Amino acid sequence: MAMATNLFHRIPPLSHSFSFTTTTKPRCTSFHLKAASTVMEGSEIEEEKEGSSVRKKIFIAGATGSTGKRIVEQLLAKGFAVKAGVRDVDKAKSTFPGNNPHLQFVKADVTEGATKLADAISDDSDAVICATGFRPSWDLLAPWKVDNYGTVNLVEACRKKNVNRFILVSSILVNGAAMGQLLNPAYIFLNVFGLTLVAKLQAEQYIRKSGIDYTIIRPGGLKNDPPMGNIVMEPEDTLYAGSISRDQVAEVAVEALLLPESSYKVVEIVARTEAPKRSFEELFGSVKQK
């Protein structure tokens, strides 16, 4: 939403006198690189298994969305295999040109419950990335169906299949009320459609209590343009303004899979032209676990 993106640039925090101002052991207990079992050749990330090389497979919900599509492309470029969970398989295939043998499409709707999602994730997925998002409509329950219940369904599906790595693309300002940002135009606008940010925040809280190894990524206003500036990463409930290219959000999501520094963390990201370029190890390492 271009309007929401612009709104992320505005209101600074107001004074604080009143904050109304603006059982089966997991298959993969440590996903990151899997230490000695992983071989990296160029951009390839492969696991040695009985003399053959098998790419790690990542299930992504929201694979045909503006951010999800970029995550799929970057996962493939990094050497992962991708299982794209989509509502319409035929339509999804037309979104990704070519017949990449490492890209698989499966029917998956996060609103249809954990059991069906578990069947889609199956036993061959090493991690799950959630890049879903509701489409604005007059259905005020839509944000809760997708951004809340849908995310919870994905978490429960992971638990059913013993998948122990979960990446969520969320948003800055989800906890805007606690940050004194209730009058921030972006907070107001994004909550007009059924309290979207509240739905996202409750889903985040569910993930954090689930026991799954998570990384929650909260980007600023999302831009379809190529990156402008370097990534700034801050702890949760820090950023209240700023924007970032979807390409960079996708990059952060993919790098989170590779780096142990990203485990059990909530990070907020924007891009700034004046920011120095830092490695992802530095960026994730600078944010402490809570």
PDB file of N, CA, C and O in Angstrom, residues 5 9 70 221-232 242-249 251 269-277:
ATOM      1  N   THR A   5       2.945   3.196   3.116  1.00  0.00           N
ATOM      2  CA  THR A   5       4.395   3.363   3.045  1.00  0.00           C
ATOM      3  C   THR A   5       4.785   4.794   3.347  1.00  0.00           C
ATOM      4  O   THR A   5       5.697   5.067   4.110  1.00  0.00           O
ATOM      5  N   HIS A   9       6.733   7.520   7.368  1.00  0.00           N
ATOM      6  CA  HIS A   9       7.812   8.508   7.448  1.00  0.00           C
ATOM      7  C   HIS A   9       7.523   9.639   8.416  1.00  0.00           C
ATOM      8  O   HIS A   9       8.309  10.549   8.522  1.00  0.00           O
ATOM      9  N   ARG A  70       9.599 -12.643  -4.008  1.00  0.00           N
ATOM     10  CA  ARG A  70      11.013 -12.291  -3.914  1.00  0.00           C
ATOM     11  C   ARG A  70      11.756 -13.259  -2.988  1.00  0.00           C
ATOM     12  O   ARG A  70      12.928 -13.586  -3.225  1.00  0.00           O
ATOM     13  N   GLY A 221       7.654   0.509   5.947  1.00  0.00           N
ATOM     14  CA  GLY A 221       6.822   0.574   4.757  1.00  0.00           C
ATOM     15  C   GLY A 221       7.473  -0.149   3.591  1.00  0.00           C
ATOM     16  O   GLY A 221       8.643   0.072   3.283  1.00  0.00           O
ATOM     17  N   LEU A 222       6.738  -1.035   2.945  1.00  0.00           N
ATOM     18  CA  LEU A 222       7.305  -1.889   1.900  1.00  0.00           C
ATOM     19  C   LEU A 222       7.260  -1.206   0.540  1.00  0.00           C
ATOM     20  O   LEU A 222       6.224  -0.689   0.117  1.00  0.00           O
ATOM     21  N   LYS A 223       8.396  -1.233  -0.152  1.00  0.00           N
ATOM     22  CA  LYS A 223       8.513  -0.623  -1.472  1.00  0.00           C
ATOM     23  C   LYS A 223       8.832  -1.679  -2.522  1.00  0.00           C
ATOM     24  O   LYS A 223       9.624  -2.587  -2.271  1.00  0.00           O
ATOM     25  N   ASN A 224       8.229  -1.536  -3.687  1.00  0.00           N
ATOM     26  CA  ASN A 224       8.519  -2.446  -4.792  1.00  0.00           C
ATOM     27  C   ASN A 224       9.783  -2.050  -5.547  1.00  0.00           C
ATOM     28  O   ASN A 224      10.285  -2.814  -6.366  1.00  0.00           O
ATOM     29  N   ASP A 225      10.294  -0.858  -5.267  1.00  0.00           N
ATOM     30  CA  ASP A 225      11.476  -0.356  -5.960  1.00  0.00           C
ATOM     31  C   ASP A 225      12.726  -1.110  -5.519  1.00  0.00           C
ATOM     32  O   ASP A 225      12.762  -1.712  -4.446  1.00  0.00           O
ATOM     33  N   PRO A 226      13.786  -1.057  -6.352  1.00  0.00           N
ATOM     34  CA  PRO A 226      15.070  -1.637  -5.943  1.00  0.00           C
ATOM     35  C   PRO A 226      15.574  -0.955  -4.665  1.00  0.00           C
ATOM     36  O   PRO A 226      15.163   0.168  -4.344  1.00  0.00           O
ATOM     37  N   PRO A 227      16.451  -1.613  -3.925  1.00  0.00           N
ATOM     38  CA  PRO A 227      16.957  -1.054  -2.664  1.00  0.00           C
ATOM     39  C   PRO A 227      17.588   0.331  -2.834  1.00  0.00           C
ATOM     40  O   PRO A 227      18.316   0.575  -3.791  1.00  0.00           O
ATOM     41  N   MET A 228      17.280   1.192  -1.892  1.00  0.00           N
ATOM     42  CA  MET A 228      17.881   2.521  -1.795  1.00  0.00           C
ATOM     43  C   MET A 228      18.398   2.671  -0.376  1.00  0.00           C
ATOM     44  O   MET A 228      17.617   2.855   0.556  1.00  0.00           O
ATOM     45  N   GLY A 229      19.686   2.560  -0.213  1.00  0.00           N
ATOM     46  CA  GLY A 229      20.259   2.652   1.126  1.00  0.00           C
ATOM     47  C   GLY A 229      20.546   1.281   1.708  1.00  0.00           C
ATOM     48  O   GLY A 229      20.192   0.243   1.146  1.00  0.00           O
ATOM     49  N   ASN A 230      21.210   1.294   2.853  1.00  0.00           N
ATOM     50  CA  ASN A 230      21.584   0.060   3.531  1.00  0.00           C
ATOM     51  C   ASN A 230      20.590  -0.283   4.631  1.00  0.00           C
ATOM     52  O   ASN A 230      19.870   0.580   5.141  1.00  0.00           O
ATOM     53  N   ILE A 231      20.591  -1.560   4.999  1.00  0.00           N
ATOM     54  CA  ILE A 231      19.635  -2.039   5.990  1.00  0.00           C
ATOM     55  C   ILE A 231      20.027  -1.576   7.386  1.00  0.00           C
ATOM     56  O   ILE A 231      21.188  -1.671   7.799  1.00  0.00           O
ATOM     57  N   VAL A 232      19.050  -1.064   8.107  1.00  0.00           N
ATOM     58  CA  VAL A 232      19.185  -0.732   9.525  1.00  0.00           C
ATOM     59  C   VAL A 232      18.334  -1.741  10.283  1.00  0.00           C
ATOM     60  O   VAL A 232      17.154  -1.931   9.981  1.00  0.00           O
ATOM     61  N   GLY A 242       9.888   4.922   8.504  1.00  0.00           N
ATOM     62  CA  GLY A 242      10.886   4.446   7.557  1.00  0.00           C
ATOM     63  C   GLY A 242      10.321   3.411   6.598  1.00  0.00           C
ATOM     64  O   GLY A 242       9.234   2.871   6.798  1.00  0.00           O
ATOM     65  N   SER A 243      11.055   3.149   5.542  1.00  0.00           N
ATOM     66  CA  SER A 243      10.622   2.190   4.522  1.00  0.00           C
ATOM     67  C   SER A 243      11.790   1.314   4.101  1.00  0.00           C
ATOM     68  O   SER A 243      12.940   1.557   4.479  1.00  0.00           O
ATOM     69  N   ILE A 244      11.477   0.304   3.306  1.00  0.00           N
ATOM     70  CA  ILE A 244      12.507  -0.641   2.865  1.00  0.00           C
ATOM     71  C   ILE A 244      12.015  -1.371   1.623  1.00  0.00           C
ATOM     72  O   ILE A 244      10.818  -1.614   1.463  1.00  0.00           O
ATOM     73  N   SER A 245      12.937  -1.704   0.746  1.00  0.00           N
ATOM     74  CA  SER A 245      12.593  -2.461  -0.454  1.00  0.00           C
ATOM     75  C   SER A 245      12.219  -3.899  -0.086  1.00  0.00           C
ATOM     76  O   SER A 245      12.821  -4.511   0.799  1.00  0.00           O
ATOM     77  N   ARG A 246      11.224  -4.420  -0.774  1.00  0.00           N
ATOM     78  CA  ARG A 246      10.837  -5.815  -0.559  1.00  0.00           C
ATOM     79  C   ARG A 246      12.008  -6.759  -0.854  1.00  0.00           C
ATOM     80  O   ARG A 246      12.107  -7.834  -0.249  1.00  0.00           O
ATOM     81  N   ASP A 247      12.882  -6.362  -1.775  1.00  0.00           N
ATOM     82  CA  ASP A 247      14.059  -7.182  -2.074  1.00  0.00           C
ATOM     83  C   ASP A 247      14.921  -7.362  -0.831  1.00  0.00           C
ATOM     84  O   ASP A 247      15.459  -8.448  -0.569  1.00  0.00           O
ATOM     85  N   GLN A 248      15.073  -6.293  -0.054  1.00  0.00           N
ATOM     86  CA  GLN A 248      15.886  -6.373   1.155  1.00  0.00           C
ATOM     87  C   GLN A 248      15.194  -7.176   2.247  1.00  0.00           C
ATOM     88  O   GLN A 248      15.851  -7.888   3.013  1.00  0.00           O
ATOM     89  N   VAL A 249      13.871  -7.067   2.318  1.00  0.00           N
ATOM     90  CA  VAL A 249      13.125  -7.873   3.288  1.00  0.00           C
ATOM     91  C   VAL A 249      13.320  -9.357   2.981  1.00  0.00           C
ATOM     92  O   VAL A 249      13.564 -10.171   3.876  1.00  0.00           O
ATOM     93  N   GLU A 251      15.807 -10.677   1.444  1.00  0.00           N
ATOM     94  CA  GLU A 251      17.197 -11.020   1.754  1.00  0.00           C
ATOM     95  C   GLU A 251      17.366 -11.297   3.243  1.00  0.00           C
ATOM     96  O   GLU A 251      18.046 -12.253   3.638  1.00  0.00           O
ATOM     97  N   ILE A 269      13.354  -3.615  10.701  1.00  0.00           N
ATOM     98  CA  ILE A 269      14.273  -3.207   9.636  1.00  0.00           C
ATOM     99  C   ILE A 269      13.684  -2.104   8.759  1.00  0.00           C
ATOM    100  O   ILE A 269      12.504  -2.108   8.422  1.00  0.00           O
ATOM    101  N   VAL A 270      14.533  -1.152   8.407  1.00  0.00           N
ATOM    102  CA  VAL A 270      14.254  -0.141   7.393  1.00  0.00           C
ATOM    103  C   VAL A 270      15.556   0.047   6.615  1.00  0.00           C
ATOM    104  O   VAL A 270      16.580  -0.546   6.954  1.00  0.00           O
ATOM    105  N   ALA A 271      15.496   0.852   5.573  1.00  0.00           N
ATOM    106  CA  ALA A 271      16.719   1.172   4.821  1.00  0.00           C
ATOM    107  C   ALA A 271      16.963   2.670   4.894  1.00  0.00           C
ATOM    108  O   ALA A 271      16.022   3.465   4.827  1.00  0.00           O
ATOM    109  N   ARG A 272      18.232   3.043   5.040  1.00  0.00           N
ATOM    110  CA  ARG A 272      18.592   4.463   5.103  1.00  0.00           C
ATOM    111  C   ARG A 272      19.839   4.691   4.261  1.00  0.00           C
ATOM    112  O   ARG A 272      20.810   3.919   4.352  1.00  0.00           O
ATOM    113  N   THR A 273      19.810   5.738   3.474  1.00  0.00           N
ATOM    114  CA  THR A 273      20.941   6.027   2.585  1.00  0.00           C
ATOM    115  C   THR A 273      22.192   6.373   3.367  1.00  0.00           C
ATOM    116  O   THR A 273      23.309   6.129   2.897  1.00  0.00           O
ATOM    117  N   GLU A 274      22.035   6.946   4.557  1.00  0.00           N
ATOM    118  CA  GLU A 274      23.201   7.360   5.336  1.00  0.00           C
ATOM    119  C   GLU A 274      23.751   6.243   6.221  1.00  0.00           C
ATOM    120  O   GLU A 274      24.795   6.405   6.875  1.00  0.00           O
ATOM    121  N   ALA A 275      23.061   5.107   6.261  1.00  0.00           N
ATOM    122  CA  ALA A 275      23.498   4.009   7.131  1.00  0.00           C
ATOM    123  C   ALA A 275      24.692   3.284   6.537  1.00  0.00           C
ATOM    124  O   ALA A 275      24.756   3.069   5.321  1.00  0.00           O
ATOM    125  N   PRO A 276      25.652   2.888   7.362  1.00  0.00           N
ATOM    126  CA  PRO A 276      26.795   2.118   6.845  1.00  0.00           C
ATOM    127  C   PRO A 276      26.361   0.710   6.471  1.00  0.00           C
ATOM    128  O   PRO A 276      25.397   0.174   7.029  1.00  0.00           O
ATOM    129  N   LYS A 277      27.048   0.123   5.528  1.00  0.00           N
ATOM    130  CA  LYS A 277      26.744  -1.259   5.145  1.00  0.00           C
ATOM    131  C   LYS A 277      27.346  -2.205   6.172  1.00  0.00           C
ATOM    132  O   LYS A 277      28.523  -2.116   6.504  1.00  0.00           O
TER     133      LYS A 277
END
